[in-house]
Coordinates of C-alpha atoms in Angstrom, one line a residue:
X1 CA 22.8 1.6 -23.9
X2 CA 23.0 0.0 -27.3
X3 CA 20.0 -2.4 -27.7
X4 CA 22.7 -4.3 -30.0
X5 CA 25.1 -4.9 -27.3
X6 CA 22.7 -6.7 -25.0
X7 CA 23.5 -10.4 -24.9
X8 CA 20.3 -12.6 -25.8
X9 CA 20.0 -14.7 -22.7
X10 CA 19.9 -11.0 -20.8
X11 CA 17.5 -9.8 -23.3
X12 CA 15.3 -12.7 -23.0
X13 CA 15.2 -12.9 -19.1
X14 CA 14.2 -9.2 -18.9
X15 CA 11.3 -10.1 -21.3
X16 CA 10.6 -13.0 -19.2
X17 CA 10.5 -10.7 -16.1
X18 CA 8.3 -7.9 -18.1
X19 CA 5.9 -10.6 -19.0
X20 CA 5.5 -11.8 -15.5
X21 CA 4.7 -8.2 -14.4
X22 CA 2.5 -7.8 -17.0
X23 CA 0.5 -11.0 -16.2
X24 CA -0.1 -9.5 -12.8
X25 CA -1.2 -6.3 -14.4
X26 CA -3.6 -8.2 -17.0
X27 CA -5.1 -10.1 -14.2
X28 CA -5.6 -7.0 -11.6
X29 CA -6.8 -4.7 -14.6
X30 CA -9.2 -7.4 -15.4
X31 CA -10.8 -7.4 -12.2
X32 CA -10.6 -3.5 -12.2
X33 CA -12.7 -4.0 -15.7
X34 CA -15.2 -6.1 -14.5
X35 CA -16.1 -4.2 -11.9
X36 CA -16.6 -1.0 -13.7
X37 CA -17.9 -2.2 -17.1
X38 CA -20.8 -4.2 -15.2
X39 CA -21.2 -2.3 -11.9
X40 CA -20.0 1.3 -13.0
X41 CA -18.0 1.6 -9.7
X42 CA -14.4 2.7 -9.8
X43 CA -12.9 0.0 -7.1
X44 CA -9.9 1.6 -5.3
X45 CA -9.7 -0.9 -2.9
X46 CA -8.4 -3.4 -5.8
X47 CA -4.9 -3.1 -4.5
X48 CA -5.7 -3.9 -1.0
X49 CA -7.7 -6.8 -2.4
X50 CA -4.5 -7.9 -4.0
X51 CA -2.4 -7.3 -0.8
X52 CA -4.8 -9.2 1.0
X53 CA -4.7 -12.5 -1.1
X54 CA -1.1 -12.5 -0.8
X55 CA -1.4 -11.7 3.1
X56 CA -4.0 -14.3 3.5
X57 CA -1.9 -16.8 1.7
X58 CA 1.3 -16.0 3.8
X59 CA -1.1 -16.3 7.2
X60 CA -2.2 -19.5 6.2
X61 CA 1.2 -21.1 5.3
X62 CA 2.3 -19.4 8.7
X63 CA -0.3 -20.2 11.3
X64 CA -2.0 -23.3 9.8
X65 CA 0.7 -25.2 8.0
X66 CA -1.5 -24.8 4.7
X67 CA 0.6 -25.3 1.4
X68 CA 0.5 -22.8 -1.6
X69 CA -2.1 -24.9 -3.6
X70 CA -4.5 -24.7 -0.8
X71 CA -3.9 -21.3 -0.4
X72 CA -4.6 -20.5 -3.9
X73 CA -8.1 -21.3 -3.7
X74 CA -8.8 -20.3 0.0
X75 CA -7.3 -16.9 -0.3
X76 CA -9.6 -15.7 -3.5
X77 CA -12.4 -17.2 -1.6
X78 CA -11.9 -15.2 1.5
X79 CA -11.6 -12.0 -0.5
X80 CA -14.3 -12.9 -2.5
X81 CA -16.4 -13.5 0.8
X82 CA -15.1 -10.0 2.0
X83 CA -16.2 -8.6 -1.5
X84 CA -19.6 -9.6 -1.4
X85 CA -19.7 -8.0 2.2
X86 CA -18.4 -4.9 0.8
X87 CA -21.0 -4.7 -2.1
X88 CA -24.0 -5.7 -0.2
X89 CA -23.2 -3.3 2.9
X90 CA -21.6 -0.1 1.1
X91 CA -21.6 0.0 -2.6
X92 CA -25.0 -1.0 -3.1
X93 CA -26.3 2.0 -1.1
X94 CA -24.4 4.6 -3.7
X95 CA -25.1 3.1 -7.2
X96 CA -27.3 6.0 -8.0
X97 CA -24.7 8.7 -6.8
X98 CA -21.8 10.2 -8.9
X99 CA -18.6 8.1 -9.5
X100 CA -16.9 10.2 -6.9
X101 CA -18.4 8.8 -4.0
X102 CA -17.6 5.4 -4.9
X103 CA -14.0 6.2 -5.7
X104 CA -13.6 7.9 -2.4
X105 CA -15.5 5.0 -0.6
X106 CA -12.8 2.3 -1.6
X107 CA -10.6 4.3 -1.2
X108 CA -11.1 4.7 2.4
X109 CA -11.6 0.9 2.6
X110 CA -8.1 0.7 1.0
X111 CA -6.8 2.7 4.2
X112 CA -8.8 0.9 6.8
X113 CA -7.4 -2.5 5.1
X114 CA -3.8 -1.4 5.0
X115 CA -3.7 0.4 8.6
X116 CA -4.7 -3.1 10.1
X117 CA -2.2 -5.0 8.2
X118 CA 0.5 -2.3 9.1
X119 CA -0.9 -2.6 13.0
X120 CA -0.7 -6.2 12.8
X121 CA 2.5 -7.1 10.7
X122 CA 4.3 -3.7 10.1
X123 CA 5.6 -2.5 7.0
X124 CA 8.7 -4.9 6.5
X125 CA 8.4 -7.6 3.9
X126 CA 7.7 -11.2 4.7
X127 CA 8.7 -14.1 2.8
X128 CA 6.5 -16.8 1.4
X129 CA 7.7 -20.3 -0.1
X130 CA 6.3 -21.3 -3.5
X131 CA 5.6 -24.9 -4.1
X132 CA 8.3 -27.5 -4.3
X133 CA 7.0 -28.8 -7.6
X134 CA 7.7 -25.3 -9.4
X135 CA 10.9 -24.9 -7.7
X136 CA 14.2 -24.5 -10.0
X137 CA 14.2 -23.6 -13.4
X138 CA 14.6 -25.3 -17.0
X139 CA 17.3 -24.8 -19.2
X140 CA 16.2 -23.5 -22.8
X141 CA 18.5 -23.4 -25.7
X142 CA 18.4 -19.6 -25.2
X143 CA 17.6 -19.0 -21.6
X144 CA 17.1 -20.4 -18.4
X145 CA 13.2 -20.1 -17.6
X146 CA 12.4 -20.1 -13.7
X147 CA 9.7 -22.7 -13.5
X148 CA 7.5 -20.5 -11.6
X149 CA 7.4 -17.8 -13.4
X150 CA 6.1 -19.9 -16.3
X151 CA 3.4 -21.0 -13.8
X152 CA 2.6 -17.4 -13.4
X153 CA 2.0 -16.7 -16.8
X154 CA 0.0 -19.9 -17.3
X155 CA -2.5 -19.3 -14.8
X156 CA -2.7 -15.5 -15.3
X157 CA -3.7 -16.4 -19.0
X158 CA -6.0 -19.3 -18.3
X159 CA -7.8 -16.9 -15.7
X160 CA -8.1 -13.9 -18.1
X161 CA -9.2 -16.3 -20.8
X162 CA -12.0 -18.0 -18.4
X163 CA -13.3 -14.7 -17.3
X164 CA -13.9 -13.3 -20.6
X165 CA -15.2 -16.5 -22.0
X166 CA -17.8 -16.6 -19.2
X167 CA -18.7 -12.8 -19.8
X168 CA -19.0 -12.4 -23.4
X169 CA -19.9 -16.3 -24.4
X170 CA -22.2 -17.6 -21.6
X171 CA -25.6 -17.0 -20.6
X172 CA -24.7 -15.7 -17.0
X173 CA -22.4 -13.0 -18.8
X174 CA -25.1 -12.1 -21.3
X175 CA -27.8 -11.9 -17.9
X176 CA -25.2 -9.8 -16.1
X177 CA -24.7 -7.3 -18.9
X178 CA -28.7 -7.3 -19.4
X179 CA -29.0 -6.7 -15.8
X180 CA -26.9 -3.8 -15.8
X181 CA -28.5 -2.4 -18.4
X182 CA -32.1 -2.8 -17.3
X183 CA -32.4 -4.3 -14.1
X184 CA -36.2 -4.3 -13.5
X185 CA -36.6 -5.7 -17.1
X186 CA -34.6 -8.6 -16.2
X187 CA -35.8 -9.1 -12.8
X188 CA -39.1 -10.0 -14.8
X189 CA -37.8 -13.3 -16.3
X190 CA -37.0 -14.4 -12.6
X191 CA -33.0 -13.3 -12.5
X192 CA -32.1 -12.2 -8.9
X193 CA -30.1 -9.5 -10.3
X194 CA -29.0 -7.8 -6.9
X195 CA -27.1 -11.4 -6.1
X196 CA -25.7 -11.3 -9.8
X197 CA -24.1 -7.8 -8.8
X198 CA -23.0 -9.0 -5.3
X199 CA -21.2 -12.0 -7.3
X200 CA -19.8 -10.0 -9.8
X201 CA -17.9 -7.8 -7.2
X202 CA -16.8 -10.6 -5.3
X203 CA -15.2 -12.1 -8.3
X204 CA -13.5 -9.1 -9.1
X205 CA -12.3 -9.2 -5.7
X206 CA -11.4 -12.8 -5.7
X207 CA -9.1 -12.2 -9.1
X208 CA -7.2 -9.4 -7.2
X209 CA -6.7 -12.3 -4.5
X210 CA -5.5 -15.0 -7.0
X211 CA -2.9 -12.2 -8.3
X212 CA -2.0 -11.8 -5.1
X213 CA -1.3 -15.3 -4.0
X214 CA 0.6 -15.7 -7.3
X215 CA 2.9 -12.9 -6.6
X216 CA 3.7 -13.6 -3.1
X217 CA 6.7 -16.1 -3.9
X218 CA 8.0 -13.5 -6.0
X219 CA 7.2 -10.1 -4.1
X220 CA 7.7 -9.6 -0.7
X221 CA 4.5 -9.9 1.2
X222 CA 3.7 -6.4 2.9
X223 CA 0.7 -4.3 3.9
X224 CA 1.9 -1.8 1.4
X225 CA 2.6 -4.0 -1.4
X226 CA -0.8 -3.1 -3.6
X227 CA -0.1 0.6 -3.7
X228 CA 2.6 0.9 -6.5
X229 CA 0.8 -1.5 -8.1
X230 CA -2.8 -0.2 -8.3
X231 CA -1.8 3.2 -9.6
X232 CA 0.0 1.6 -12.6
X233 CA -2.8 -0.9 -13.2
X234 CA -5.4 2.5 -13.3
X235 CA -3.1 3.7 -15.7
X236 CA -3.3 0.5 -18.1
X237 CA -7.1 0.1 -17.3
X238 CA -7.3 4.0 -18.7
X239 CA -5.4 3.2 -21.9
X240 CA -7.0 -0.1 -22.7
X241 CA -10.6 1.5 -22.2
X242 CA -12.6 1.6 -19.0
X243 CA -14.7 -1.4 -19.0
X244 CA -13.0 -3.2 -21.8
X245 CA -12.0 -6.5 -20.8
X246 CA -10.1 -7.3 -24.0
X247 CA -8.3 -4.0 -23.8
X248 CA -7.5 -4.2 -20.2
X249 CA -5.8 -7.8 -20.5
X250 CA -4.0 -6.8 -23.7
X251 CA -2.8 -3.6 -22.6
X252 CA -1.5 -5.2 -19.2
X253 CA 0.4 -7.9 -20.7
X254 CA 2.1 -5.2 -23.4
X255 CA 3.2 -2.6 -21.0
X256 CA 4.5 -5.3 -18.6
X257 CA 6.7 -6.2 -21.4
X258 CA 7.6 -2.6 -22.4
X259 CA 7.9 -1.3 -18.9
X260 CA 10.8 -4.7 -18.3
X261 CA 12.5 -3.4 -21.8
X262 CA 12.6 0.0 -20.5
X263 CA 14.4 -1.0 -17.0
X264 CA 17.0 -2.8 -19.2
X265 CA 17.7 -0.1 -21.6
X266 CA 16.8 3.3 -19.9
X267 CA 16.0 2.3 -16.0
X268 CA 15.5 5.8 -14.9
X269 CA 12.1 5.8 -17.1
X270 CA 10.8 2.4 -16.3
X271 CA 8.7 3.8 -13.3
X272 CA 7.2 6.5 -15.8
X273 CA 7.0 5.2 -19.2
X274 CA 3.4 3.7 -18.6
X275 CA 2.1 7.2 -17.5
X276 CA 3.7 8.7 -20.5
X277 CA 1.9 6.3 -22.5
X278 CA -1.4 7.1 -21.1
X279 CA -1.0 10.6 -21.6
X280 CA 0.2 10.0 -25.3
X281 CA -3.2 7.6 -25.7
X282 CA -5.5 9.9 -24.1
X283 CA -4.5 12.8 -26.4
X284 CA -5.4 10.6 -29.3
X285 CA -8.2 8.5 -28.1
X286 CA -9.8 10.0 -24.7
X287 CA -11.9 6.7 -24.4
X288 CA -8.4 4.5 -24.6
X289 CA -7.2 2.1 -27.2
X290 CA -10.4 -0.2 -27.0
X291 CA -13.0 2.3 -25.3
X292 CA -15.4 1.0 -28.1
X293 CA -15.8 -2.2 -26.7
X294 CA -16.8 -1.1 -23.0
X295 CA -20.3 -2.1 -21.9
X296 CA -21.1 1.4 -21.0

């Protein structure tokens, strides 16, 4: 397809779709980068936590009659509590071991969480209604912009900016980074480093669930919805640089848009374009584009 033959509204609509997907990638890769950069854990359970956020939001609306805005707060809290239990009960026992043990453990947790979801709800997708406040679309001079997709972009970028600010510009973030480098030294100042580590993993889990709630009105809620996302997100984290917050967010946004444009011009390559870029980047910069800024 000739790029110059595409009508401008179609091109902008596809750009918007790519940006929305890029926002999901950015929030998910942000959580992965926070957990790896500060805890040194490769968290393969992130996709299951993304799914859990969407599923908990659906359950809250279906069984308790809770609205979207309530579940946007409650679902990340539920996932955060589960994340804290995972870190305290399981991950805290393997920090001194090779990364492979953390990867295998979180992969096993993923299989357990998805298996429970399949047993309860099967694999067919379930619809989740978005908020009435964001229904419809806004007609702009150059395109029709769905209100909910605009909200997803704003909420995702706000979550990414707030996370970056807390970790990079606050005393809590400084203590957390110092605690991962020399826990004993930080504990001499009266800081409860194990609690901070637990809260960090819980926060990463809550970010994944937050993205899941945002995605629920757009995607079909299913126990398997996290599988295709997590593979792509891992590739994005590798491209941006393991542990680099800015790299993960920027790479997620850019590759989401690029994936959307690829679907428009050459749909057959849209599923592989991220992995092709990952291979090319690793040939030039094995540590990723922003690997020099990682905490480790």
